[in-house]
Coordinates of C-alpha atoms in Angstrom, one line a residue:
X1 CA -0.3 0.1 -0.1
X2 CA 1.6 3.1 -1.0
X3 CA 0.8 6.9 -0.5
X4 CA -2.8 8.5 -0.9
X5 CA -3.7 12.0 -0.7
X6 CA -6.2 12.6 1.7
X7 CA -9.5 13.8 0.2
X8 CA -10.9 17.3 0.9
X9 CA -13.7 16.1 3.3
X10 CA -11.1 13.8 4.8
X11 CA -8.5 17.0 5.1
X12 CA -11.2 19.3 6.9
X13 CA -12.0 16.5 9.6
X14 CA -8.4 16.4 10.3
X15 CA -7.9 19.8 10.9
X16 CA -10.9 20.7 12.4
X17 CA -9.5 18.3 15.4
X18 CA -8.3 20.0 18.5
X19 CA -7.3 18.7 21.9
X20 CA -10.6 19.6 23.6
X21 CA -12.5 18.5 20.4
X22 CA -11.6 15.5 19.7
X23 CA -12.7 14.3 16.1
X24 CA -13.2 10.8 16.1
X25 CA -16.2 8.2 16.1
X26 CA -16.5 5.0 17.7
X27 CA -18.5 1.9 18.9
X28 CA -19.2 0.2 22.1
X29 CA -19.6 -3.6 21.2
X30 CA -20.9 -5.6 24.0
X31 CA -20.2 -9.4 23.9
X32 CA -21.6 -12.9 25.5
X33 CA -18.7 -14.8 27.0
X34 CA -18.2 -18.2 25.4
X35 CA -17.0 -21.5 27.5
X36 CA -13.0 -21.4 27.7
X37 CA -12.7 -18.2 25.9
X38 CA -10.3 -15.9 28.1
X39 CA -9.6 -12.0 27.9
X40 CA -5.9 -13.0 27.0
X41 CA -7.2 -15.2 24.1
X42 CA -9.6 -12.1 22.8
X43 CA -7.0 -9.3 23.5
X44 CA -4.6 -11.5 20.8
X45 CA -7.7 -12.3 18.3
X46 CA -7.8 -8.5 18.4
X47 CA -4.1 -7.5 17.5
X48 CA -4.0 -10.0 15.2
X49 CA -6.9 -9.1 13.4
X50 CA -6.7 -5.5 13.5
X51 CA -2.8 -5.6 12.3
X52 CA -4.4 -7.7 9.2
X53 CA -6.4 -4.1 8.3
X54 CA -4.2 -2.5 5.7
X55 CA -6.0 1.0 6.3
X56 CA -5.2 0.6 10.3
X57 CA -1.4 0.5 9.5
X58 CA -1.8 4.1 7.5
X59 CA -0.9 7.4 9.7
X60 CA -1.4 10.9 8.3
X61 CA 2.0 12.8 6.7
X62 CA 2.0 16.4 5.4
X63 CA 3.0 16.9 1.7
X64 CA 4.7 19.3 -0.2
X65 CA 2.2 19.2 -3.1
X66 CA -0.4 20.5 -3.0
X67 CA 0.3 23.3 -0.2
X68 CA -1.4 22.4 2.6
X69 CA -2.2 18.8 2.0
X70 CA -1.6 15.8 3.4
X71 CA -1.4 12.2 2.4
X72 CA -1.9 8.5 4.3
X73 CA 1.4 6.8 4.4
X74 CA 2.1 3.5 5.9
X75 CA 3.6 3.6 9.5
X76 CA 6.8 1.9 8.9
X77 CA 7.2 1.5 12.5
X78 CA 3.6 0.2 13.1
X79 CA 3.0 -1.6 16.6
X80 CA -0.2 -2.5 17.4
X81 CA 0.3 -3.1 21.0
X82 CA 0.4 1.1 20.9
X83 CA -3.3 0.6 19.3
X84 CA -5.0 -2.6 21.5
X85 CA -5.2 -2.4 24.7
X86 CA -7.0 -4.2 27.7
X87 CA -8.2 -2.1 30.7
X88 CA -10.7 -3.0 33.3
X89 CA -13.7 -2.4 34.8
X90 CA -14.5 -2.5 38.7
X91 CA -18.3 -2.1 39.2
X92 CA -20.5 -4.8 40.0
X93 CA -23.1 -3.7 37.1
X94 CA -20.8 -4.4 34.2
X95 CA -22.8 -1.8 31.4
X96 CA -22.7 1.1 33.6
X97 CA -19.2 0.2 33.9
X98 CA -18.2 -0.3 30.7
X99 CA -20.3 3.0 29.5
X100 CA -18.5 4.9 31.8
X101 CA -14.9 3.9 31.4
X102 CA -15.9 4.3 27.4
X103 CA -16.8 8.1 28.1
X104 CA -13.5 8.6 29.3
X105 CA -11.4 6.7 26.9
X106 CA -13.4 8.9 24.1
X107 CA -12.2 12.2 25.8
X108 CA -8.6 11.3 24.5
X109 CA -7.5 12.6 21.1
X110 CA -5.7 10.3 19.4
X111 CA -1.9 10.3 18.5
X112 CA -1.4 12.5 15.8
X113 CA 1.7 10.7 14.6
X114 CA 0.5 7.5 14.5
X115 CA -2.4 5.4 12.4
X116 CA -5.3 7.1 14.0
X117 CA -7.2 4.9 15.9
X118 CA -7.5 2.8 19.1
X119 CA -9.3 -0.5 20.7
X120 CA -9.9 -1.2 23.8
X121 CA -10.7 -4.6 25.5
X122 CA -13.0 -3.5 28.6
X123 CA -13.8 -6.9 30.6
X124 CA -14.8 -7.5 34.3
X125 CA -14.1 -11.2 35.6
X126 CA -12.7 -13.8 33.4
X127 CA -15.8 -15.7 32.7
X128 CA -18.3 -12.4 32.4
X129 CA -19.5 -10.3 30.0
X130 CA -16.9 -7.9 27.8
X131 CA -16.9 -5.1 25.3
X132 CA -15.1 -3.9 23.0
X133 CA -14.4 0.3 22.1
X134 CA -13.5 1.0 18.7
X135 CA -12.1 4.7 18.3
X136 CA -11.3 5.7 14.4
X137 CA -10.4 9.4 13.1
X138 CA -13.2 10.9 11.3
X139 CA -10.7 11.4 8.7
X140 CA -10.2 7.8 8.3
X141 CA -13.4 6.9 7.9
X142 CA -17.3 8.0 7.7
X143 CA -19.8 5.8 9.5
X144 CA -20.2 3.2 6.5
X145 CA -16.3 2.9 6.1
X146 CA -16.2 2.6 9.7
X147 CA -18.3 0.1 9.7
X148 CA -16.3 -1.9 6.7
X149 CA -13.1 -1.4 8.7
X150 CA -14.0 -2.3 12.0
X151 CA -15.7 -5.5 11.0
X152 CA -12.8 -6.9 10.4
X153 CA -12.3 -8.0 14.1
X154 CA -15.3 -10.6 13.8
X155 CA -14.7 -14.4 13.2
X156 CA -17.1 -14.3 10.4
X157 CA -15.5 -11.3 8.6
X158 CA -12.0 -12.6 9.1
X159 CA -12.5 -15.8 8.6
X160 CA -13.6 -14.9 4.5
X161 CA -10.7 -12.2 4.5
X162 CA -8.4 -15.3 5.4
X163 CA -10.0 -17.3 2.7
X164 CA -9.4 -14.6 0.1
X165 CA -5.6 -14.3 0.6
X166 CA -5.2 -17.8 0.4
X167 CA -6.6 -18.0 -2.6
X168 CA -4.0 -15.5 -3.8
X169 CA -6.4 -12.4 -4.1
X170 CA -5.2 -9.0 -3.4
X171 CA -6.3 -6.5 -1.1
X172 CA -8.3 -3.9 -2.6
X173 CA -6.0 -0.7 -2.9
X174 CA -6.5 2.8 -1.5
X175 CA -8.0 5.3 -4.0
X176 CA -4.4 6.2 -6.0
X177 CA -4.0 10.3 -6.1
X178 CA -2.9 9.7 -9.5
X179 CA -5.9 9.3 -12.0
X180 CA -5.7 7.5 -14.8
X181 CA -5.2 9.7 -17.9
X182 CA -8.0 8.3 -19.7
X183 CA -10.2 9.5 -16.6
X184 CA -9.0 13.2 -16.3
X185 CA -11.6 14.5 -18.8
X186 CA -14.4 12.5 -17.1
X187 CA -13.0 14.1 -13.6
X188 CA -13.1 17.9 -15.3
X189 CA -16.4 17.7 -16.2
X190 CA -17.3 16.2 -13.2
X191 CA -15.5 18.4 -11.2
X192 CA -17.2 21.4 -12.9
X193 CA -20.6 19.9 -12.1
X194 CA -20.0 19.6 -8.5
X195 CA -18.6 23.0 -8.1
X196 CA -22.0 24.5 -9.5
X197 CA -23.4 22.3 -7.2
X198 CA -21.3 24.0 -4.1
X199 CA -22.2 27.1 -4.9
X200 CA -25.8 26.5 -4.8
X201 CA -25.0 24.6 -1.2
X202 CA -23.1 28.1 -0.3
X203 CA -26.1 30.3 -0.8
X204 CA -28.5 27.7 1.1
X205 CA -26.2 27.7 3.8
X206 CA -25.9 31.9 4.3
X207 CA -29.4 31.4 3.8
X208 CA -29.8 28.9 6.8
X209 CA -27.1 30.5 9.2
X210 CA -29.0 31.5 12.4
X211 CA -27.6 34.5 13.7
X212 CA -29.4 35.1 16.9
X213 CA -27.4 32.1 18.3
X214 CA -29.6 30.6 21.6
X215 CA -27.6 29.4 24.6
X216 CA -29.4 25.5 25.3
X217 CA -27.9 22.4 26.7
X218 CA -27.1 21.8 23.0
X219 CA -25.1 24.8 22.8
X220 CA -23.3 25.1 25.9
X221 CA -19.6 26.0 25.9
X222 CA -17.3 23.0 25.5
X223 CA -15.5 21.6 28.3
X224 CA -13.7 18.8 26.3
X225 CA -15.3 16.3 28.9
X226 CA -17.5 13.2 27.4
X227 CA -20.3 11.3 28.8
X228 CA -22.0 8.3 27.2
X229 CA -25.2 6.6 27.9
X230 CA -27.3 4.0 25.9
X231 CA -30.5 2.8 25.2
X232 CA -32.4 -0.2 23.4
X233 CA -35.4 -0.2 21.3
X234 CA -37.3 -3.4 19.5
X235 CA -36.9 -3.3 15.8
X236 CA -39.9 -5.8 15.3
X237 CA -42.4 -3.3 17.1
X238 CA -40.3 -0.1 15.1
X239 CA -41.3 -2.1 11.9
X240 CA -44.7 -2.9 13.4
X241 CA -44.9 1.3 13.7
X242 CA -43.9 2.1 10.7
X243 CA -46.6 -0.5 8.6
X244 CA -49.0 1.1 10.5
X245 CA -48.1 4.7 10.2
X246 CA -46.1 4.6 6.7
X247 CA -42.4 6.2 6.3
X248 CA -39.4 5.1 7.3
X249 CA -38.0 3.5 10.1
X250 CA -35.7 6.7 10.3
X251 CA -38.0 8.8 9.9
X252 CA -40.0 7.0 13.2
X253 CA -36.5 7.0 15.1
X254 CA -36.2 10.8 14.7
X255 CA -39.9 11.2 15.8
X256 CA -38.4 9.4 18.8
X257 CA -35.3 11.6 19.8
X258 CA -37.6 14.5 19.4
X259 CA -40.2 13.2 21.7
X260 CA -37.4 12.1 24.1
X261 CA -36.0 15.7 23.5
X262 CA -39.4 17.1 24.8
X263 CA -39.5 14.9 27.5
X264 CA -36.2 15.7 28.8
X265 CA -36.0 19.6 28.2
X266 CA -39.6 19.8 30.2
X267 CA -38.0 17.8 33.7
X268 CA -35.3 20.4 33.1
X269 CA -37.4 23.3 33.1
X270 CA -36.8 24.2 29.5
X271 CA -39.8 24.9 27.4
X272 CA -40.3 22.4 24.9
X273 CA -43.0 25.4 23.4
X274 CA -39.7 27.5 22.6
X275 CA -37.6 26.9 19.4
X276 CA -37.5 23.4 17.9
X277 CA -33.8 22.4 18.0
X278 CA -32.4 21.6 14.6
X279 CA -30.6 18.2 13.9
X280 CA -28.1 17.5 11.2
X281 CA -28.9 14.0 9.7
X282 CA -25.9 12.9 7.9
X283 CA -26.4 11.0 4.3
X284 CA -24.0 8.9 2.6
X285 CA -22.9 9.6 -0.7
X286 CA -21.1 6.5 -1.5
X287 CA -22.1 4.6 -4.5
X288 CA -21.9 0.6 -4.5
X289 CA -19.0 -0.6 -6.1
X290 CA -17.4 2.9 -5.8
X291 CA -13.9 4.0 -3.8
X292 CA -13.6 2.2 -0.4
X293 CA -11.5 5.2 1.2
X294 CA -12.3 8.8 2.3
X295 CA -15.5 10.3 3.5
X296 CA -18.4 10.5 1.0
X297 CA -20.8 12.6 3.0
X298 CA -23.7 15.0 2.8
X299 CA -26.6 15.9 5.0
X300 CA -29.9 17.2 5.8
X301 CA -31.2 19.6 8.4
X302 CA -34.1 18.9 10.2
X303 CA -36.5 20.9 13.0
X304 CA -36.9 18.2 15.5
X305 CA -40.6 18.7 16.4
X306 CA -40.4 18.9 20.3
X307 CA -43.0 21.5 20.4
X308 CA -45.9 19.4 19.1
X309 CA -47.6 17.3 21.8
X310 CA -48.7 14.5 20.1
X311 CA -46.7 11.5 19.1
X312 CA -48.4 11.2 15.7
X313 CA -48.1 14.8 14.9
X314 CA -44.7 14.9 15.8
X315 CA -44.1 11.7 13.6
X316 CA -46.3 13.5 10.8
X317 CA -43.8 16.9 10.9
X318 CA -40.5 14.5 10.4
X319 CA -42.2 12.5 7.7
X320 CA -42.8 15.6 6.1
X321 CA -39.6 17.7 6.4
X322 CA -37.5 14.5 5.6
X323 CA -40.1 14.2 2.5
X324 CA -39.2 17.7 1.4
X325 CA -35.1 16.5 2.0
X326 CA -35.6 13.4 0.1
X327 CA -36.7 15.6 -2.6
X328 CA -34.3 18.0 -2.8
X329 CA -31.6 15.3 -2.9
X330 CA -28.5 14.8 -0.8
X331 CA -26.3 17.4 -3.2
X332 CA -28.9 20.5 -2.3
X333 CA -29.7 22.6 0.8
X334 CA -27.6 24.0 3.6
X335 CA -27.3 20.5 4.9
X336 CA -25.2 19.6 2.2
X337 CA -22.5 21.6 3.7
X338 CA -20.2 18.8 3.5
X339 CA -19.6 19.4 -0.4
X340 CA -18.2 22.6 -0.2
X341 CA -15.4 21.1 1.5
X342 CA -14.7 18.8 -1.4
X343 CA -14.3 22.1 -3.6
X344 CA -12.0 23.7 -1.1
X345 CA -7.8 23.8 -1.6
X346 CA -5.8 22.1 1.2
X347 CA -4.9 25.8 2.4
X348 CA -8.5 26.6 2.7
X349 CA -8.7 23.8 5.3
X350 CA -5.6 24.5 7.0
X351 CA -6.3 27.6 8.2
X352 CA -9.5 28.1 8.2
X353 CA -10.7 24.9 10.1
X354 CA -11.0 27.4 13.9
X355 CA -13.5 29.3 12.1
X356 CA -15.3 26.4 10.2
X357 CA -15.5 24.8 13.6
X358 CA -16.9 27.7 15.3
X359 CA -19.7 28.3 12.4
X360 CA -21.1 24.5 12.9
X361 CA -23.6 25.7 15.8
X362 CA -24.8 28.3 13.0
X363 CA -26.4 25.3 11.4
X364 CA -27.4 23.0 13.7
X365 CA -27.9 22.3 17.5
X366 CA -27.0 18.2 17.4
X367 CA -26.3 15.6 15.2
X368 CA -28.7 12.2 14.6
X369 CA -27.3 9.7 12.6
X370 CA -28.0 5.9 11.5
X371 CA -25.5 3.9 11.0
X372 CA -26.2 0.7 9.1
X373 CA -24.7 -2.8 10.2
X374 CA -24.7 -6.2 8.9
X375 CA -27.6 -8.4 9.2
X376 CA -25.9 -11.7 9.7
X377 CA -25.1 -12.6 13.5
X378 CA -21.6 -11.6 14.8
X379 CA -19.3 -13.4 17.1
X380 CA -15.7 -12.4 18.1
X381 CA -13.3 -15.3 19.1
X382 CA -16.9 -17.5 19.0
X383 CA -18.2 -14.6 21.9
X384 CA -21.5 -13.7 20.1
X385 CA -21.6 -10.1 19.9
X386 CA -25.0 -9.2 21.8
X387 CA -25.0 -5.2 21.0
X388 CA -23.6 -2.7 19.3
X389 CA -23.7 1.1 20.4
X390 CA -22.4 3.7 17.6
X391 CA -20.9 7.1 18.8
X392 CA -21.1 9.9 16.6
X393 CA -18.3 13.2 17.3
X394 CA -19.6 16.5 19.0
X395 CA -18.7 19.5 16.5
X396 CA -17.5 22.2 18.2
X397 CA -19.8 24.3 20.7
X398 CA -22.2 21.3 20.6
X399 CA -23.2 19.4 23.4
X400 CA -25.0 15.9 21.8
X401 CA -24.8 13.5 19.1
X402 CA -27.4 10.8 18.9
X403 CA -26.1 7.6 16.7
X404 CA -28.6 4.4 16.2
X405 CA -27.9 1.1 14.4
X406 CA -30.0 -2.0 14.3
X407 CA -28.6 -5.6 15.2
X408 CA -30.1 -8.5 16.2
X409 CA -33.4 -7.3 16.6
X410 CA -32.8 -4.4 18.7
X411 CA -32.1 -0.7 17.8
X412 CA -28.9 0.1 20.0
X413 CA -28.7 3.7 20.5
X414 CA -25.5 5.5 21.5
X415 CA -25.5 8.8 23.0
X416 CA -22.6 11.0 23.3
X417 CA -22.3 14.4 25.2
X418 CA -20.0 17.2 26.5
X419 CA -19.8 15.6 30.4
X420 CA -20.3 19.3 32.2
X421 CA -23.3 20.2 30.1
X422 CA -25.3 17.4 29.9
X423 CA -24.4 15.5 33.2
X424 CA -28.1 14.2 33.1
X425 CA -27.5 12.3 29.9
X426 CA -28.7 8.9 31.3
X427 CA -32.1 10.5 32.0
X428 CA -32.4 11.2 28.0
X429 CA -31.3 7.5 27.4
X430 CA -34.3 6.7 29.6
X431 CA -36.6 9.1 27.9
X432 CA -35.5 7.6 24.1
X433 CA -36.8 4.1 25.5
X434 CA -39.6 5.5 27.5
X435 CA -40.9 7.7 24.1
X436 CA -40.5 4.8 21.8
X437 CA -42.6 2.5 24.4
X438 CA -45.3 5.4 24.4
X439 CA -45.3 5.5 20.6
X440 CA -45.3 1.6 20.1
X441 CA -48.5 1.6 22.5
X442 CA -50.4 4.6 20.8
X443 CA -49.9 2.7 17.6
X444 CA -50.7 -0.9 18.6
X445 CA -54.0 0.1 20.3
X446 CA -52.6 1.2 23.9
X447 CA -53.7 3.7 26.0
X448 CA -53.2 7.2 24.5
X449 CA -50.1 8.7 26.6
X450 CA -50.6 12.0 28.1
X451 CA -49.0 14.8 26.4
X452 CA -46.2 16.3 28.1
X453 CA -46.7 20.5 28.9

């Protein structure tokens, strides 16, 4: 594997980071123990399989050309022991302890001179449950790419990779930064079209920007601390709601998040009838069979209808807004601000990152994203994966990010918050489960829940 220039959006994520604002995403994977599988054995598997993933051997180095650019290069001194470690949980409640510890680990920025990722084996007793925390810098991967990279630690994926290697199939190389001359003309035409779209997005960003920045729990000054919480929803019940109410599963989950925020804000004494918080909802621009590296993202903006007291009214409002977003497409509107990053010179990312980071709160208050997972059952060393909670990074000046994934008949919700701004994050996680249950009862003929005033 040779040298590969960071794509513009990857470079933006790389320069947006500071010690107080780490730009890594992650996941907390929880496993059920299997007989005779010891922590040292699992740790060895993690190290062996992580070391076999070519992308995880790459680090970022500055380059002379283009000026201000950077490239992925192989770390000649790569040592997997620097990246995969074991940490212990002392609490009697394993999930509570693992979540607390994961929050502390997510606070810590990744080393800039090494491949930007870490894995932690989190365990208590030798025969008890354990978890694996995976941290990947956002420059390394978006949500879908992170899943593809992280999946290499599972038995089923590792076995497939080993069989391919045994048959002599080379690993898929990264996208070259030197294009085939026959592709140059097509690339030029494509770039002209992208610049035109970017100009339209830029105008939308200006129109959507909010000059009257409100001070809320979601936009409190960043402390650099991190707190995690998790929630679990019934995926079968989610599909029943979808069949009854229409729309997509993602529409329903967004409406549930809106209802949970309404409930939580009311308990904190914040009026839900005020201005609705605006969510950034990422959308993948990755094409099937396309380049496997780099971030390919756009996003929609969605005002979460926390002011609506009726759960069905909230769902209808979310559906209508998302339908409008989808009709416009992921390359239009202020939410597609990531498209702008693809048009900027590397120097603009290097010197303009602080300004761009501080401008995020002008567009949105929190992030809500769905991360697709493989549908097949997964395991590590014969230990079944029981849950996987995705974790999204926080933008500068913002306090909450919500990520959701479906696996094993459950929707796993990972909430990441600024630890000082949202010390009651566990209550918000409970509100997510309560709101989902009330919507399920309402749709399936249960009693109508009393509105939260």
